[in-house]
Amino acid sequence: MTDDTDFTVTTTDADTAAFFTLHHGLPRQAPGSDASTRRLLSLCGPLPERPRVLDLGCGPGRSTLLLAAEAGGAGRGGAEVTAVDLHAPFLDELRTAAAARGLADRVRTVEADMNALPAEDSGDGSFDLVWAEGSAYIVGFDTALARWRRLLAPGGTLVLTECEWTAPEPSAGARAFWDPHYALRSTAGNIAAAQAAGYQLLGVHHLPDSDWDEYYVPLAERARAHEPAASPSMARALAATREELAVRARHGHEYGYTGYVLRPVAAGGGGAWPARPETAADIAAVRAVNLAAFETPLEADLVDALRADGSWLPGLSYVAEAADGSVAAHALLTRCEVGGAPALALAPVAVDPAYQRSGAGSSVVRALLAAARERGESLVVVLGHPSYYPRFGFVEASRFGIRAPFEVPDEAMMALVLDGSVPVPAGTIAYPAPFGV
């Protein structure tokens, strides 16, 4: 991919001029589509009637225009969008398009480097939505998470797309292209990074191949129109473009773009509680927390029985630490099956009474789910309070045709899909033997 913010534009830079000759007037500067923008917007949940949106690395503004028209909801007047880009001609294109669509009063353009936003334009803590489609890689995913958090108003949402590996073991050819330019991670790795940075995951959207076509088909046509190259700089720009297109044709099944919808964890939401896998030294403390958290020893005994069972998965029993290093909370995932397919059961989740309603439980659950994603698990089921577990992304298991092996209120039996690329199994949950069901 290419993006204008890779460059410091000067009129004497022939290579940069050639690059922009190829890219001016294209509808997009990275993979994407209006459908994907709308999908990501839908994952944000309710927004203010006229939200304040910051679109970073907006390019010619395809997403900007959609957000200005639709982010506030039907009949609510859309959003007020501040669109930031370093390349002035892209902003000219955006202003022209906004005026043509009657959106000029909703779009404000700022010519600036998103690495160094002017204080008068960045509006720390004032944006309901910070948006970055195809531009976060310019600063790096982790840097974007750290720097852009300050821009969000309380309850605000960060949406960004990131290129990442989709193959478990990328080929040497794919790595030869990507590794020198940008260190790609997996979806699980990026989710874990977002959660480690203090965000809760509201949603994930894997951009379809057609979103790449929306970027690459016009770019390929433009490149063909400039053959043969009129100058050495154009020859270099065309060669780079041809290489990028060829790598996608050969290795496109190994990498792709994914959109993330994130919200900073609020005070008491778990960000202040470090969480980690349990060690042998924690076993007694884990039992003590489960004994203290529940009225009977059943849950503590269950953990001990599961630890000795074949369903136990090393590395998926997590603890959250209090300030003094003691165990404040515990959460456990063990192997179960749904309709004969492997899944994970989340149970129990225990918080020392002294730390309940402090965020310790949320912290340990988020860290545990991130660990499960990182190791390639695809589905988690939980029987729990329907007002608590949806914050982690759980929904009624019945939506997927998943049911408990006993009578239970529909809203209390929940499921979380960790990997949307894997078909979700349907059927009855088979718990490990120590559950006794």
PDB file of C-alpha atoms in Angstrom, residues 3-113:
ATOM      1  CA  ASP A   3      -0.152   6.642   1.426  1.00  0.00           C
ATOM      2  CA  ASP A   4       0.600  10.310   1.030  1.00  0.00           C
ATOM      3  CA  THR A   5       1.793  10.662   4.598  1.00  0.00           C
ATOM      4  CA  ASP A   6       4.844   8.546   3.763  1.00  0.00           C
ATOM      5  CA  PHE A   7       6.287  11.638   2.130  1.00  0.00           C
ATOM      6  CA  THR A   8       7.334  15.183   2.813  1.00  0.00           C
ATOM      7  CA  VAL A   9       6.046  16.775  -0.353  1.00  0.00           C
ATOM      8  CA  THR A  10       8.187  19.319  -2.184  1.00  0.00           C
ATOM      9  CA  THR A  11       7.881  20.511  -5.770  1.00  0.00           C
ATOM     10  CA  THR A  12      11.502  19.492  -6.459  1.00  0.00           C
ATOM     11  CA  ASP A  13      11.080  15.889  -5.331  1.00  0.00           C
ATOM     12  CA  ALA A  14      10.654  14.103  -8.653  1.00  0.00           C
ATOM     13  CA  ASP A  15       9.951  10.691  -7.139  1.00  0.00           C
ATOM     14  CA  THR A  16       7.242  12.076  -4.908  1.00  0.00           C
ATOM     15  CA  ALA A  17       5.753  13.987  -7.822  1.00  0.00           C
ATOM     16  CA  ALA A  18       5.660  10.788  -9.872  1.00  0.00           C
ATOM     17  CA  PHE A  19       4.005   8.924  -7.027  1.00  0.00           C
ATOM     18  CA  PHE A  20       1.233  11.487  -6.750  1.00  0.00           C
ATOM     19  CA  THR A  21       0.799  11.634 -10.513  1.00  0.00           C
ATOM     20  CA  LEU A  22      -0.212   7.996 -10.277  1.00  0.00           C
ATOM     21  CA  HIS A  23      -2.482   8.556  -7.276  1.00  0.00           C
ATOM     22  CA  HIS A  24      -4.232  11.879  -7.879  1.00  0.00           C
ATOM     23  CA  GLY A  25      -7.894  11.496  -8.682  1.00  0.00           C
ATOM     24  CA  LEU A  26      -8.161   7.886  -7.522  1.00  0.00           C
ATOM     25  CA  PRO A  27     -11.214   7.261  -5.344  1.00  0.00           C
ATOM     26  CA  ARG A  28      -9.156   5.617  -2.578  1.00  0.00           C
ATOM     27  CA  GLN A  29      -5.588   5.526  -1.317  1.00  0.00           C
ATOM     28  CA  ALA A  30      -5.934   2.195   0.491  1.00  0.00           C
ATOM     29  CA  PRO A  31      -8.236  -0.851   0.420  1.00  0.00           C
ATOM     30  CA  GLY A  32     -11.766  -0.071   1.580  1.00  0.00           C
ATOM     31  CA  SER A  33     -15.360   0.473   0.521  1.00  0.00           C
ATOM     32  CA  ASP A  34     -18.432   2.391   1.576  1.00  0.00           C
ATOM     33  CA  ALA A  35     -19.869  -0.922   2.783  1.00  0.00           C
ATOM     34  CA  SER A  36     -16.907  -1.511   5.084  1.00  0.00           C
ATOM     35  CA  THR A  37     -17.040   2.055   6.382  1.00  0.00           C
ATOM     36  CA  ARG A  38     -20.719   1.591   7.189  1.00  0.00           C
ATOM     37  CA  ARG A  39     -20.028  -1.751   8.848  1.00  0.00           C
ATOM     38  CA  LEU A  40     -17.341  -0.250  11.067  1.00  0.00           C
ATOM     39  CA  LEU A  41     -19.624   2.661  11.883  1.00  0.00           C
ATOM     40  CA  SER A  42     -22.386   0.251  12.908  1.00  0.00           C
ATOM     41  CA  LEU A  43     -20.014  -1.446  15.357  1.00  0.00           C
ATOM     42  CA  CYS A  44     -19.445   1.848  17.185  1.00  0.00           C
ATOM     43  CA  GLY A  45     -22.863   1.735  18.808  1.00  0.00           C
ATOM     44  CA  PRO A  46     -24.956   4.823  19.546  1.00  0.00           C
ATOM     45  CA  LEU A  47     -23.308   8.172  18.798  1.00  0.00           C
ATOM     46  CA  PRO A  48     -24.352  11.732  19.675  1.00  0.00           C
ATOM     47  CA  GLU A  49     -26.851  13.287  17.289  1.00  0.00           C
ATOM     48  CA  ARG A  50     -24.078  15.333  15.662  1.00  0.00           C
ATOM     49  CA  PRO A  51     -20.810  13.671  16.672  1.00  0.00           C
ATOM     50  CA  ARG A  52     -17.415  15.288  16.344  1.00  0.00           C
ATOM     51  CA  VAL A  53     -15.232  13.107  14.134  1.00  0.00           C
ATOM     52  CA  LEU A  54     -11.500  13.313  13.407  1.00  0.00           C
ATOM     53  CA  ASP A  55     -10.470  11.539  10.186  1.00  0.00           C
ATOM     54  CA  LEU A  56      -6.685  11.063  10.229  1.00  0.00           C
ATOM     55  CA  GLY A  57      -4.835  10.530   6.951  1.00  0.00           C
ATOM     56  CA  CYS A  58      -8.085  11.147   5.099  1.00  0.00           C
ATOM     57  CA  GLY A  59      -6.608  11.242   1.563  1.00  0.00           C
ATOM     58  CA  PRO A  60      -9.239  12.408  -0.947  1.00  0.00           C
ATOM     59  CA  GLY A  61     -11.874  11.810   1.718  1.00  0.00           C
ATOM     60  CA  ARG A  62     -14.121   8.952   0.648  1.00  0.00           C
ATOM     61  CA  SER A  63     -14.670   7.947   4.294  1.00  0.00           C
ATOM     62  CA  THR A  64     -14.848  11.573   5.398  1.00  0.00           C
ATOM     63  CA  LEU A  65     -17.808  12.240   3.130  1.00  0.00           C
ATOM     64  CA  LEU A  66     -19.698   9.165   4.289  1.00  0.00           C
ATOM     65  CA  LEU A  67     -19.102   9.986   7.949  1.00  0.00           C
ATOM     66  CA  ALA A  68     -20.200  13.586   7.451  1.00  0.00           C
ATOM     67  CA  ALA A  69     -23.428  12.393   5.851  1.00  0.00           C
ATOM     68  CA  GLU A  70     -24.263   9.363   7.985  1.00  0.00           C
ATOM     69  CA  ALA A  71     -22.361   9.181  11.275  1.00  0.00           C
ATOM     70  CA  GLY A  72     -25.025  11.097  13.169  1.00  0.00           C
ATOM     71  CA  GLY A  73     -27.796   8.748  12.069  1.00  0.00           C
ATOM     72  CA  ALA A  74     -30.669   9.169   9.673  1.00  0.00           C
ATOM     73  CA  GLY A  75     -32.391  12.508   9.977  1.00  0.00           C
ATOM     74  CA  ARG A  76     -29.921  13.777  12.543  1.00  0.00           C
ATOM     75  CA  GLY A  77     -27.769  15.965  10.333  1.00  0.00           C
ATOM     76  CA  GLY A  78     -24.646  13.835  10.080  1.00  0.00           C
ATOM     77  CA  ALA A  79     -21.336  14.506  11.787  1.00  0.00           C
ATOM     78  CA  GLU A  80     -18.905  17.384  12.032  1.00  0.00           C
ATOM     79  CA  VAL A  81     -15.699  15.987  10.537  1.00  0.00           C
ATOM     80  CA  THR A  82     -12.195  17.386  10.852  1.00  0.00           C
ATOM     81  CA  ALA A  83     -10.226  15.786   8.007  1.00  0.00           C
ATOM     82  CA  VAL A  84      -6.445  15.747   8.337  1.00  0.00           C
ATOM     83  CA  ASP A  85      -3.923  15.027   5.593  1.00  0.00           C
ATOM     84  CA  LEU A  86      -0.432  16.200   4.742  1.00  0.00           C
ATOM     85  CA  HIS A  87      -1.017  16.423   0.990  1.00  0.00           C
ATOM     86  CA  ALA A  88      -2.860  19.615   0.039  1.00  0.00           C
ATOM     87  CA  PRO A  89      -4.190  18.410  -3.360  1.00  0.00           C
ATOM     88  CA  PHE A  90      -6.065  15.581  -1.648  1.00  0.00           C
ATOM     89  CA  LEU A  91      -7.707  18.119   0.627  1.00  0.00           C
ATOM     90  CA  ASP A  92      -8.617  20.188  -2.439  1.00  0.00           C
ATOM     91  CA  GLU A  93     -10.337  17.129  -3.897  1.00  0.00           C
ATOM     92  CA  LEU A  94     -12.174  16.590  -0.634  1.00  0.00           C
ATOM     93  CA  ARG A  95     -13.402  20.170  -0.365  1.00  0.00           C
ATOM     94  CA  THR A  96     -14.691  20.063  -3.952  1.00  0.00           C
ATOM     95  CA  ALA A  97     -16.504  16.777  -3.332  1.00  0.00           C
ATOM     96  CA  ALA A  98     -17.963  18.000  -0.040  1.00  0.00           C
ATOM     97  CA  ALA A  99     -19.338  21.125  -1.702  1.00  0.00           C
ATOM     98  CA  ALA A 100     -20.844  19.069  -4.533  1.00  0.00           C
ATOM     99  CA  ARG A 101     -22.657  16.879  -1.999  1.00  0.00           C
ATOM    100  CA  GLY A 102     -23.865  19.753   0.136  1.00  0.00           C
ATOM    101  CA  LEU A 103     -21.539  18.792   2.985  1.00  0.00           C
ATOM    102  CA  ALA A 104     -19.195  21.786   2.990  1.00  0.00           C
ATOM    103  CA  ASP A 105     -20.516  22.983   6.344  1.00  0.00           C
ATOM    104  CA  ARG A 106     -19.788  19.611   7.960  1.00  0.00           C
ATOM    105  CA  VAL A 107     -16.216  19.066   6.722  1.00  0.00           C
ATOM    106  CA  ARG A 108     -13.224  21.062   7.920  1.00  0.00           C
ATOM    107  CA  THR A 109      -9.875  20.219   6.306  1.00  0.00           C
ATOM    108  CA  VAL A 110      -6.522  20.535   8.059  1.00  0.00           C
ATOM    109  CA  GLU A 111      -3.228  20.236   6.204  1.00  0.00           C
ATOM    110  CA  ALA A 112      -0.995  18.634   8.833  1.00  0.00           C
ATOM    111  CA  ASP A 113       1.150  15.642   9.655  1.00  0.00           C
TER     112      ASP A 113
END
